[in-house]
Amino acid sequence: QKARENIHFVAEVFSNLAETALFMYLGLYIYSSNTKWSVQLNAIAIFSAIGSRALMICFITVCINLIYICFPRMNSDEVESVDSPKSSCFSEKRRVQFAMIIAGLRGGVSFALVESIPIYDVVTGEGTKYKGELKAMTSATIMFTIFLFGGSAYYIIQALGLVKDDRLDNEPNENELDEPLMPVIMTEVS
């Protein structure tokens, strides 16, 4: 048990370091001279990313429900399908889907993919002439999802009624005041 906790802690530290390094590099990369900003392309990229995530979550939900319908033996009392009559409320599951849509977009993978695309080389004919536009679209999507979705995720989840915040009901005692605030903020933003 102690070894598992230590491994979890080390993995979490490495994860935070990698994420910090990624976003530090992203901050420098946004202001590079070969990034070509276009409001229309950036808006299309943002809405496409959000729309494709919504479609993906709806498709996966349907697939999971079909699995539960086709294989009722796998359906236990603890795990209920999204559209199950046993579930408390169909609209509640839709609220969870909405929270999943806004919670998952950041852009680390798309950032790495855009960086791996070579700039067009006339001699070999490989690469793309539109790397600047791709960088701008990726940057806009990442900034939009981090600042808007990440910054408002805590409040949206509260507004959807998915989490009750006990910290607002009770006054903090002196032990709670000694706890660091940063891990709470990082989990709420993530």
PDB file of N, CA, C and O in Angstrom, residues 81-145:
ATOM      1  N   SER A  81     -26.330   1.834 -17.246  1.00  0.00           N
ATOM      2  CA  SER A  81     -26.191   2.477 -18.545  1.00  0.00           C
ATOM      3  C   SER A  81     -26.793   3.866 -18.484  1.00  0.00           C
ATOM      4  O   SER A  81     -27.631   4.159 -17.637  1.00  0.00           O
ATOM      5  N   VAL A  82     -26.397   4.698 -19.419  1.00  0.00           N
ATOM      6  CA  VAL A  82     -26.819   6.094 -19.394  1.00  0.00           C
ATOM      7  C   VAL A  82     -28.329   6.223 -19.578  1.00  0.00           C
ATOM      8  O   VAL A  82     -28.977   7.027 -18.926  1.00  0.00           O
ATOM      9  N   ASP A  83     -28.899   5.405 -20.452  1.00  0.00           N
ATOM     10  CA  ASP A  83     -30.329   5.508 -20.727  1.00  0.00           C
ATOM     11  C   ASP A  83     -31.144   4.474 -19.956  1.00  0.00           C
ATOM     12  O   ASP A  83     -32.297   4.227 -20.269  1.00  0.00           O
ATOM     13  N   SER A  84     -30.549   3.862 -18.960  1.00  0.00           N
ATOM     14  CA  SER A  84     -31.207   2.799 -18.215  1.00  0.00           C
ATOM     15  C   SER A  84     -32.403   3.323 -17.440  1.00  0.00           C
ATOM     16  O   SER A  84     -32.338   4.393 -16.835  1.00  0.00           O
ATOM     17  N   PRO A  85     -33.521   2.574 -17.433  1.00  0.00           N
ATOM     18  CA  PRO A  85     -34.654   3.013 -16.625  1.00  0.00           C
ATOM     19  C   PRO A  85     -34.328   2.990 -15.136  1.00  0.00           C
ATOM     20  O   PRO A  85     -34.970   3.672 -14.362  1.00  0.00           O
ATOM     21  N   LYS A  86     -33.308   2.189 -14.750  1.00  0.00           N
ATOM     22  CA  LYS A  86     -32.924   2.150 -13.347  1.00  0.00           C
ATOM     23  C   LYS A  86     -32.182   3.409 -12.935  1.00  0.00           C
ATOM     24  O   LYS A  86     -32.084   3.698 -11.761  1.00  0.00           O
ATOM     25  N   SER A  87     -31.621   4.112 -13.890  1.00  0.00           N
ATOM     26  CA  SER A  87     -30.862   5.308 -13.522  1.00  0.00           C
ATOM     27  C   SER A  87     -31.809   6.363 -12.991  1.00  0.00           C
ATOM     28  O   SER A  87     -32.976   6.422 -13.342  1.00  0.00           O
ATOM     29  N   SER A  88     -31.278   7.225 -12.139  1.00  0.00           N
ATOM     30  CA  SER A  88     -32.129   8.159 -11.414  1.00  0.00           C
ATOM     31  C   SER A  88     -32.839   9.145 -12.328  1.00  0.00           C
ATOM     32  O   SER A  88     -33.992   9.451 -12.132  1.00  0.00           O
ATOM     33  N   CYS A  89     -32.156   9.622 -13.322  1.00  0.00           N
ATOM     34  CA  CYS A  89     -32.771  10.628 -14.188  1.00  0.00           C
ATOM     35  C   CYS A  89     -32.002  10.696 -15.498  1.00  0.00           C
ATOM     36  O   CYS A  89     -30.781  10.807 -15.490  1.00  0.00           O
ATOM     37  N   PHE A  90     -32.699  10.627 -16.609  1.00  0.00           N
ATOM     38  CA  PHE A  90     -32.045  10.675 -17.912  1.00  0.00           C
ATOM     39  C   PHE A  90     -31.349  12.012 -18.109  1.00  0.00           C
ATOM     40  O   PHE A  90     -30.240  12.075 -18.620  1.00  0.00           O
ATOM     41  N   SER A  91     -31.965  13.103 -17.660  1.00  0.00           N
ATOM     42  CA  SER A  91     -31.347  14.421 -17.835  1.00  0.00           C
ATOM     43  C   SER A  91     -30.079  14.557 -16.999  1.00  0.00           C
ATOM     44  O   SER A  91     -29.175  15.293 -17.359  1.00  0.00           O
ATOM     45  N   GLU A  92     -30.016  13.825 -15.880  1.00  0.00           N
ATOM     46  CA  GLU A  92     -28.804  13.864 -15.068  1.00  0.00           C
ATOM     47  C   GLU A  92     -27.627  13.288 -15.843  1.00  0.00           C
ATOM     48  O   GLU A  92     -26.516  13.809 -15.779  1.00  0.00           O
ATOM     49  N   LYS A  93     -27.862  12.223 -16.614  1.00  0.00           N
ATOM     50  CA  LYS A  93     -26.791  11.635 -17.410  1.00  0.00           C
ATOM     51  C   LYS A  93     -26.380  12.574 -18.540  1.00  0.00           C
ATOM     52  O   LYS A  93     -25.230  12.616 -18.921  1.00  0.00           O
ATOM     53  N   ARG A  94     -27.307  13.327 -19.064  1.00  0.00           N
ATOM     54  CA  ARG A  94     -26.965  14.329 -20.083  1.00  0.00           C
ATOM     55  C   ARG A  94     -26.090  15.421 -19.487  1.00  0.00           C
ATOM     56  O   ARG A  94     -25.204  15.948 -20.144  1.00  0.00           O
ATOM     57  N   ARG A  95     -26.342  15.770 -18.232  1.00  0.00           N
ATOM     58  CA  ARG A  95     -25.503  16.768 -17.574  1.00  0.00           C
ATOM     59  C   ARG A  95     -24.082  16.245 -17.398  1.00  0.00           C
ATOM     60  O   ARG A  95     -23.122  16.998 -17.549  1.00  0.00           O
ATOM     61  N   VAL A  96     -23.953  14.957 -17.110  1.00  0.00           N
ATOM     62  CA  VAL A  96     -22.622  14.365 -16.999  1.00  0.00           C
ATOM     63  C   VAL A  96     -21.930  14.384 -18.356  1.00  0.00           C
ATOM     64  O   VAL A  96     -20.739  14.689 -18.451  1.00  0.00           O
ATOM     65  N   GLN A  97     -22.668  14.100 -19.421  1.00  0.00           N
ATOM     66  CA  GLN A  97     -22.088  14.160 -20.758  1.00  0.00           C
ATOM     67  C   GLN A  97     -21.610  15.575 -21.080  1.00  0.00           C
ATOM     68  O   GLN A  97     -20.541  15.765 -21.648  1.00  0.00           O
ATOM     69  N   PHE A  98     -22.402  16.566 -20.727  1.00  0.00           N
ATOM     70  CA  PHE A  98     -21.998  17.953 -20.972  1.00  0.00           C
ATOM     71  C   PHE A  98     -20.724  18.285 -20.201  1.00  0.00           C
ATOM     72  O   PHE A  98     -19.811  18.932 -20.727  1.00  0.00           O
ATOM     73  N   ALA A  99     -20.631  17.824 -18.949  1.00  0.00           N
ATOM     74  CA  ALA A  99     -19.421  18.058 -18.158  1.00  0.00           C
ATOM     75  C   ALA A  99     -18.222  17.368 -18.802  1.00  0.00           C
ATOM     76  O   ALA A  99     -17.115  17.914 -18.810  1.00  0.00           O
ATOM     77  N   MET A 100     -18.421  16.189 -19.376  1.00  0.00           N
ATOM     78  CA  MET A 100     -17.323  15.495 -20.050  1.00  0.00           C
ATOM     79  C   MET A 100     -16.877  16.255 -21.300  1.00  0.00           C
ATOM     80  O   MET A 100     -15.693  16.272 -21.632  1.00  0.00           O
ATOM     81  N   ILE A 101     -17.807  16.875 -21.979  1.00  0.00           N
ATOM     82  CA  ILE A 101     -17.460  17.629 -23.187  1.00  0.00           C
ATOM     83  C   ILE A 101     -16.563  18.811 -22.843  1.00  0.00           C
ATOM     84  O   ILE A 101     -15.540  19.039 -23.483  1.00  0.00           O
ATOM     85  N   ILE A 102     -16.913  19.548 -21.814  1.00  0.00           N
ATOM     86  CA  ILE A 102     -16.101  20.732 -21.488  1.00  0.00           C
ATOM     87  C   ILE A 102     -14.846  20.390 -20.708  1.00  0.00           C
ATOM     88  O   ILE A 102     -13.916  21.181 -20.672  1.00  0.00           O
ATOM     89  N   ALA A 103     -14.785  19.211 -20.106  1.00  0.00           N
ATOM     90  CA  ALA A 103     -13.648  18.892 -19.251  1.00  0.00           C
ATOM     91  C   ALA A 103     -12.460  18.313 -20.005  1.00  0.00           C
ATOM     92  O   ALA A 103     -11.357  18.324 -19.490  1.00  0.00           O
ATOM     93  N   GLY A 104     -12.637  17.822 -21.226  1.00  0.00           N
ATOM     94  CA  GLY A 104     -11.567  17.066 -21.840  1.00  0.00           C
ATOM     95  C   GLY A 104     -10.720  17.771 -22.866  1.00  0.00           C
ATOM     96  O   GLY A 104      -9.736  17.212 -23.319  1.00  0.00           O
ATOM     97  N   LEU A 105     -11.066  18.960 -23.275  1.00  0.00           N
ATOM     98  CA  LEU A 105     -10.311  19.607 -24.346  1.00  0.00           C
ATOM     99  C   LEU A 105      -9.180  20.446 -23.774  1.00  0.00           C
ATOM    100  O   LEU A 105      -9.387  21.298 -22.934  1.00  0.00           O
ATOM    101  N   ARG A 106      -7.973  20.180 -24.251  1.00  0.00           N
ATOM    102  CA  ARG A 106      -6.837  21.026 -23.883  1.00  0.00           C
ATOM    103  C   ARG A 106      -5.929  21.223 -25.064  1.00  0.00           C
ATOM    104  O   ARG A 106      -5.643  22.320 -25.425  1.00  0.00           O
ATOM    105  N   GLY A 107      -5.393  20.180 -25.626  1.00  0.00           N
ATOM    106  CA  GLY A 107      -4.637  20.349 -26.840  1.00  0.00           C
ATOM    107  C   GLY A 107      -3.195  19.921 -26.826  1.00  0.00           C
ATOM    108  O   GLY A 107      -2.449  20.287 -27.728  1.00  0.00           O
ATOM    109  N   GLY A 108      -2.756  19.194 -25.825  1.00  0.00           N
ATOM    110  CA  GLY A 108      -1.364  18.759 -25.794  1.00  0.00           C
ATOM    111  C   GLY A 108      -0.999  17.870 -26.970  1.00  0.00           C
ATOM    112  O   GLY A 108       0.072  18.012 -27.564  1.00  0.00           O
ATOM    113  N   VAL A 109      -1.895  16.968 -27.339  1.00  0.00           N
ATOM    114  CA  VAL A 109      -1.618  16.061 -28.455  1.00  0.00           C
ATOM    115  C   VAL A 109      -1.632  16.827 -29.773  1.00  0.00           C
ATOM    116  O   VAL A 109      -0.746  16.648 -30.622  1.00  0.00           O
ATOM    117  N   SER A 110      -2.617  17.692 -29.975  1.00  0.00           N
ATOM    118  CA  SER A 110      -2.670  18.458 -31.219  1.00  0.00           C
ATOM    119  C   SER A 110      -1.466  19.390 -31.337  1.00  0.00           C
ATOM    120  O   SER A 110      -0.929  19.603 -32.425  1.00  0.00           O
ATOM    121  N   PHE A 111      -1.025  19.922 -30.223  1.00  0.00           N
ATOM    122  CA  PHE A 111       0.169  20.765 -30.205  1.00  0.00           C
ATOM    123  C   PHE A 111       1.389  19.968 -30.681  1.00  0.00           C
ATOM    124  O   PHE A 111       2.164  20.431 -31.522  1.00  0.00           O
ATOM    125  N   ALA A 112       1.549  18.758 -30.157  1.00  0.00           N
ATOM    126  CA  ALA A 112       2.683  17.920 -30.565  1.00  0.00           C
ATOM    127  C   ALA A 112       2.581  17.530 -32.035  1.00  0.00           C
ATOM    128  O   ALA A 112       3.594  17.491 -32.748  1.00  0.00           O
ATOM    129  N   LEU A 113       1.377  17.246 -32.506  1.00  0.00           N
ATOM    130  CA  LEU A 113       1.206  16.871 -33.907  1.00  0.00           C
ATOM    131  C   LEU A 113       1.547  18.025 -34.845  1.00  0.00           C
ATOM    132  O   LEU A 113       2.196  17.831 -35.872  1.00  0.00           O
ATOM    133  N   VAL A 114       1.110  19.219 -34.512  1.00  0.00           N
ATOM    134  CA  VAL A 114       1.413  20.379 -35.359  1.00  0.00           C
ATOM    135  C   VAL A 114       2.905  20.659 -35.370  1.00  0.00           C
ATOM    136  O   VAL A 114       3.482  20.988 -36.410  1.00  0.00           O
ATOM    137  N   GLU A 115       3.545  20.497 -34.228  1.00  0.00           N
ATOM    138  CA  GLU A 115       4.993  20.726 -34.174  1.00  0.00           C
ATOM    139  C   GLU A 115       5.766  19.698 -35.001  1.00  0.00           C
ATOM    140  O   GLU A 115       6.845  19.979 -35.482  1.00  0.00           O
ATOM    141  N   SER A 116       5.197  18.505 -35.165  1.00  0.00           N
ATOM    142  CA  SER A 116       5.914  17.465 -35.913  1.00  0.00           C
ATOM    143  C   SER A 116       5.754  17.600 -37.428  1.00  0.00           C
ATOM    144  O   SER A 116       6.465  16.942 -38.177  1.00  0.00           O
ATOM    145  N   ILE A 117       4.856  18.453 -37.879  1.00  0.00           N
ATOM    146  CA  ILE A 117       4.663  18.652 -39.321  1.00  0.00           C
ATOM    147  C   ILE A 117       5.792  19.528 -39.849  1.00  0.00           C
ATOM    148  O   ILE A 117       6.024  20.633 -39.350  1.00  0.00           O
ATOM    149  N   PRO A 118       6.500  19.061 -40.863  1.00  0.00           N
ATOM    150  CA  PRO A 118       7.588  19.891 -41.396  1.00  0.00           C
ATOM    151  C   PRO A 118       7.051  21.038 -42.266  1.00  0.00           C
ATOM    152  O   PRO A 118       5.974  20.938 -42.852  1.00  0.00           O
ATOM    153  N   ILE A 119       7.823  22.098 -42.331  1.00  0.00           N
ATOM    154  CA  ILE A 119       7.505  23.214 -43.224  1.00  0.00           C
ATOM    155  C   ILE A 119       7.790  22.760 -44.650  1.00  0.00           C
ATOM    156  O   ILE A 119       8.688  21.965 -44.894  1.00  0.00           O
ATOM    157  N   TYR A 120       7.034  23.280 -45.589  1.00  0.00           N
ATOM    158  CA  TYR A 120       7.149  22.843 -46.979  1.00  0.00           C
ATOM    159  C   TYR A 120       8.557  23.059 -47.517  1.00  0.00           C
ATOM    160  O   TYR A 120       9.133  24.138 -47.378  1.00  0.00           O
ATOM    161  N   ASP A 121       9.093  21.997 -48.120  1.00  0.00           N
ATOM    162  CA  ASP A 121      10.413  22.044 -48.738  1.00  0.00           C
ATOM    163  C   ASP A 121      10.220  21.896 -50.244  1.00  0.00           C
ATOM    164  O   ASP A 121       9.679  20.897 -50.714  1.00  0.00           O
ATOM    165  N   VAL A 122      10.643  22.887 -51.006  1.00  0.00           N
ATOM    166  CA  VAL A 122      10.444  22.901 -52.452  1.00  0.00           C
ATOM    167  C   VAL A 122      11.190  21.753 -53.125  1.00  0.00           C
ATOM    168  O   VAL A 122      10.693  21.133 -54.063  1.00  0.00           O
ATOM    169  N   VAL A 123      12.358  21.432 -52.645  1.00  0.00           N
ATOM    170  CA  VAL A 123      13.189  20.397 -53.271  1.00  0.00           C
ATOM    171  C   VAL A 123      12.551  19.020 -53.132  1.00  0.00           C
ATOM    172  O   VAL A 123      12.393  18.280 -54.099  1.00  0.00           O
ATOM    173  N   THR A 124      12.160  18.655 -51.908  1.00  0.00           N
ATOM    174  CA  THR A 124      11.602  17.325 -51.680  1.00  0.00           C
ATOM    175  C   THR A 124      10.091  17.276 -51.898  1.00  0.00           C
ATOM    176  O   THR A 124       9.535  16.211 -52.119  1.00  0.00           O
ATOM    177  N   GLY A 125       9.427  18.412 -51.819  1.00  0.00           N
ATOM    178  CA  GLY A 125       7.973  18.461 -51.969  1.00  0.00           C
ATOM    179  C   GLY A 125       7.227  17.963 -50.742  1.00  0.00           C
ATOM    180  O   GLY A 125       6.027  17.715 -50.797  1.00  0.00           O
ATOM    181  N   GLU A 126       7.912  17.827 -49.622  1.00  0.00           N
ATOM    182  CA  GLU A 126       7.282  17.347 -48.395  1.00  0.00           C
ATOM    183  C   GLU A 126       6.988  18.508 -47.460  1.00  0.00           C
ATOM    184  O   GLU A 126       7.642  19.535 -47.510  1.00  0.00           O
ATOM    185  N   GLY A 127       6.014  18.310 -46.599  1.00  0.00           N
ATOM    186  CA  GLY A 127       5.654  19.331 -45.631  1.00  0.00           C
ATOM    187  C   GLY A 127       4.423  20.105 -46.069  1.00  0.00           C
ATOM    188  O   GLY A 127       3.755  19.757 -47.037  1.00  0.00           O
ATOM    189  N   THR A 128       4.137  21.142 -45.337  1.00  0.00           N
ATOM    190  CA  THR A 128       2.959  21.954 -45.631  1.00  0.00           C
ATOM    191  C   THR A 128       3.325  23.431 -45.682  1.00  0.00           C
ATOM    192  O   THR A 128       4.220  23.884 -44.974  1.00  0.00           O
ATOM    193  N   LYS A 129       2.597  24.144 -46.530  1.00  0.00           N
ATOM    194  CA  LYS A 129       2.770  25.588 -46.627  1.00  0.00           C
ATOM    195  C   LYS A 129       1.951  26.310 -45.553  1.00  0.00           C
ATOM    196  O   LYS A 129       2.088  27.512 -45.372  1.00  0.00           O
ATOM    197  N   TYR A 130       1.091  25.581 -44.880  1.00  0.00           N
ATOM    198  CA  TYR A 130       0.134  26.185 -43.949  1.00  0.00           C
ATOM    199  C   TYR A 130       0.453  25.898 -42.484  1.00  0.00           C
ATOM    200  O   TYR A 130      -0.435  25.873 -41.653  1.00  0.00           O
ATOM    201  N   LYS A 131       1.706  25.698 -42.171  1.00  0.00           N
ATOM    202  CA  LYS A 131       2.069  25.404 -40.786  1.00  0.00           C
ATOM    203  C   LYS A 131       1.745  26.592 -39.873  1.00  0.00           C
ATOM    204  O   LYS A 131       1.311  26.403 -38.744  1.00  0.00           O
ATOM    205  N   GLY A 132       1.945  27.796 -40.341  1.00  0.00           N
ATOM    206  CA  GLY A 132       1.619  28.984 -39.535  1.00  0.00           C
ATOM    207  C   GLY A 132       0.153  29.037 -39.164  1.00  0.00           C
ATOM    208  O   GLY A 132      -0.207  29.347 -38.024  1.00  0.00           O
ATOM    209  N   GLU A 133      -0.717  28.728 -40.121  1.00  0.00           N
ATOM    210  CA  GLU A 133      -2.153  28.713 -39.844  1.00  0.00           C
ATOM    211  C   GLU A 133      -2.519  27.579 -38.895  1.00  0.00           C
ATOM    212  O   GLU A 133      -3.354  27.743 -37.996  1.00  0.00           O
ATOM    213  N   LEU A 134      -1.887  26.417 -39.087  1.00  0.00           N
ATOM    214  CA  LEU A 134      -2.150  25.282 -38.199  1.00  0.00           C
ATOM    215  C   LEU A 134      -1.716  25.601 -36.767  1.00  0.00           C
ATOM    216  O   LEU A 134      -2.411  25.250 -35.805  1.00  0.00           O
ATOM    217  N   LYS A 135      -0.575  26.265 -36.636  1.00  0.00           N
ATOM    218  CA  LYS A 135      -0.109  26.654 -35.304  1.00  0.00           C
ATOM    219  C   LYS A 135      -1.070  27.642 -34.648  1.00  0.00           C
ATOM    220  O   LYS A 135      -1.363  27.533 -33.457  1.00  0.00           O
ATOM    221  N   ALA A 136      -1.569  28.590 -35.421  1.00  0.00           N
ATOM    222  CA  ALA A 136      -2.503  29.581 -34.873  1.00  0.00           C
ATOM    223  C   ALA A 136      -3.817  28.927 -34.468  1.00  0.00           C
ATOM    224  O   ALA A 136      -4.370  29.229 -33.398  1.00  0.00           O
ATOM    225  N   MET A 137      -4.333  28.022 -35.307  1.00  0.00           N
ATOM    226  CA  MET A 137      -5.594  27.342 -34.981  1.00  0.00           C
ATOM    227  C   MET A 137      -5.435  26.483 -33.733  1.00  0.00           C
ATOM    228  O   MET A 137      -6.315  26.475 -32.857  1.00  0.00           O
ATOM    229  N   THR A 138      -4.314  25.774 -33.633  1.00  0.00           N
ATOM    230  CA  THR A 138      -4.073  24.944 -32.450  1.00  0.00           C
ATOM    231  C   THR A 138      -3.926  25.808 -31.209  1.00  0.00           C
ATOM    232  O   THR A 138      -4.506  25.500 -30.159  1.00  0.00           O
ATOM    233  N   SER A 139      -3.196  26.888 -31.316  1.00  0.00           N
ATOM    234  CA  SER A 139      -3.008  27.792 -30.174  1.00  0.00           C
ATOM    235  C   SER A 139      -4.327  28.394 -29.718  1.00  0.00           C
ATOM    236  O   SER A 139      -4.597  28.476 -28.517  1.00  0.00           O
ATOM    237  N   ALA A 140      -5.150  28.830 -30.659  1.00  0.00           N
ATOM    238  CA  ALA A 140      -6.438  29.424 -30.302  1.00  0.00           C
ATOM    239  C   ALA A 140      -7.332  28.416 -29.598  1.00  0.00           C
ATOM    240  O   ALA A 140      -7.985  28.744 -28.599  1.00  0.00           O
ATOM    241  N   THR A 141      -7.351  27.191 -30.100  1.00  0.00           N
ATOM    242  CA  THR A 141      -8.179  26.154 -29.479  1.00  0.00           C
ATOM    243  C   THR A 141      -7.684  25.833 -28.073  1.00  0.00           C
ATOM    244  O   THR A 141      -8.476  25.706 -27.140  1.00  0.00           O
ATOM    245  N   ILE A 142      -6.377  25.730 -27.916  1.00  0.00           N
ATOM    246  CA  ILE A 142      -5.810  25.433 -26.602  1.00  0.00           C
ATOM    247  C   ILE A 142      -6.104  26.562 -25.618  1.00  0.00           C
ATOM    248  O   ILE A 142      -6.547  26.324 -24.490  1.00  0.00           O
ATOM    249  N   MET A 143      -5.885  27.809 -26.035  1.00  0.00           N
ATOM    250  CA  MET A 143      -6.152  28.936 -25.141  1.00  0.00           C
ATOM    251  C   MET A 143      -7.632  29.027 -24.777  1.00  0.00           C
ATOM    252  O   MET A 143      -7.981  29.268 -23.626  1.00  0.00           O
ATOM    253  N   PHE A 144      -8.508  28.812 -25.764  1.00  0.00           N
ATOM    254  CA  PHE A 144      -9.947  28.880 -25.505  1.00  0.00           C
ATOM    255  C   PHE A 144     -10.364  27.820 -24.490  1.00  0.00           C
ATOM    256  O   PHE A 144     -11.075  28.118 -23.528  1.00  0.00           O
ATOM    257  N   THR A 145      -9.917  26.580 -24.705  1.00  0.00           N
ATOM    258  CA  THR A 145     -10.348  25.507 -23.811  1.00  0.00           C
ATOM    259  C   THR A 145      -9.715  25.616 -22.435  1.00  0.00           C
ATOM    260  O   THR A 145     -10.360  25.306 -21.437  1.00  0.00           O
TER     261      THR A 145
END
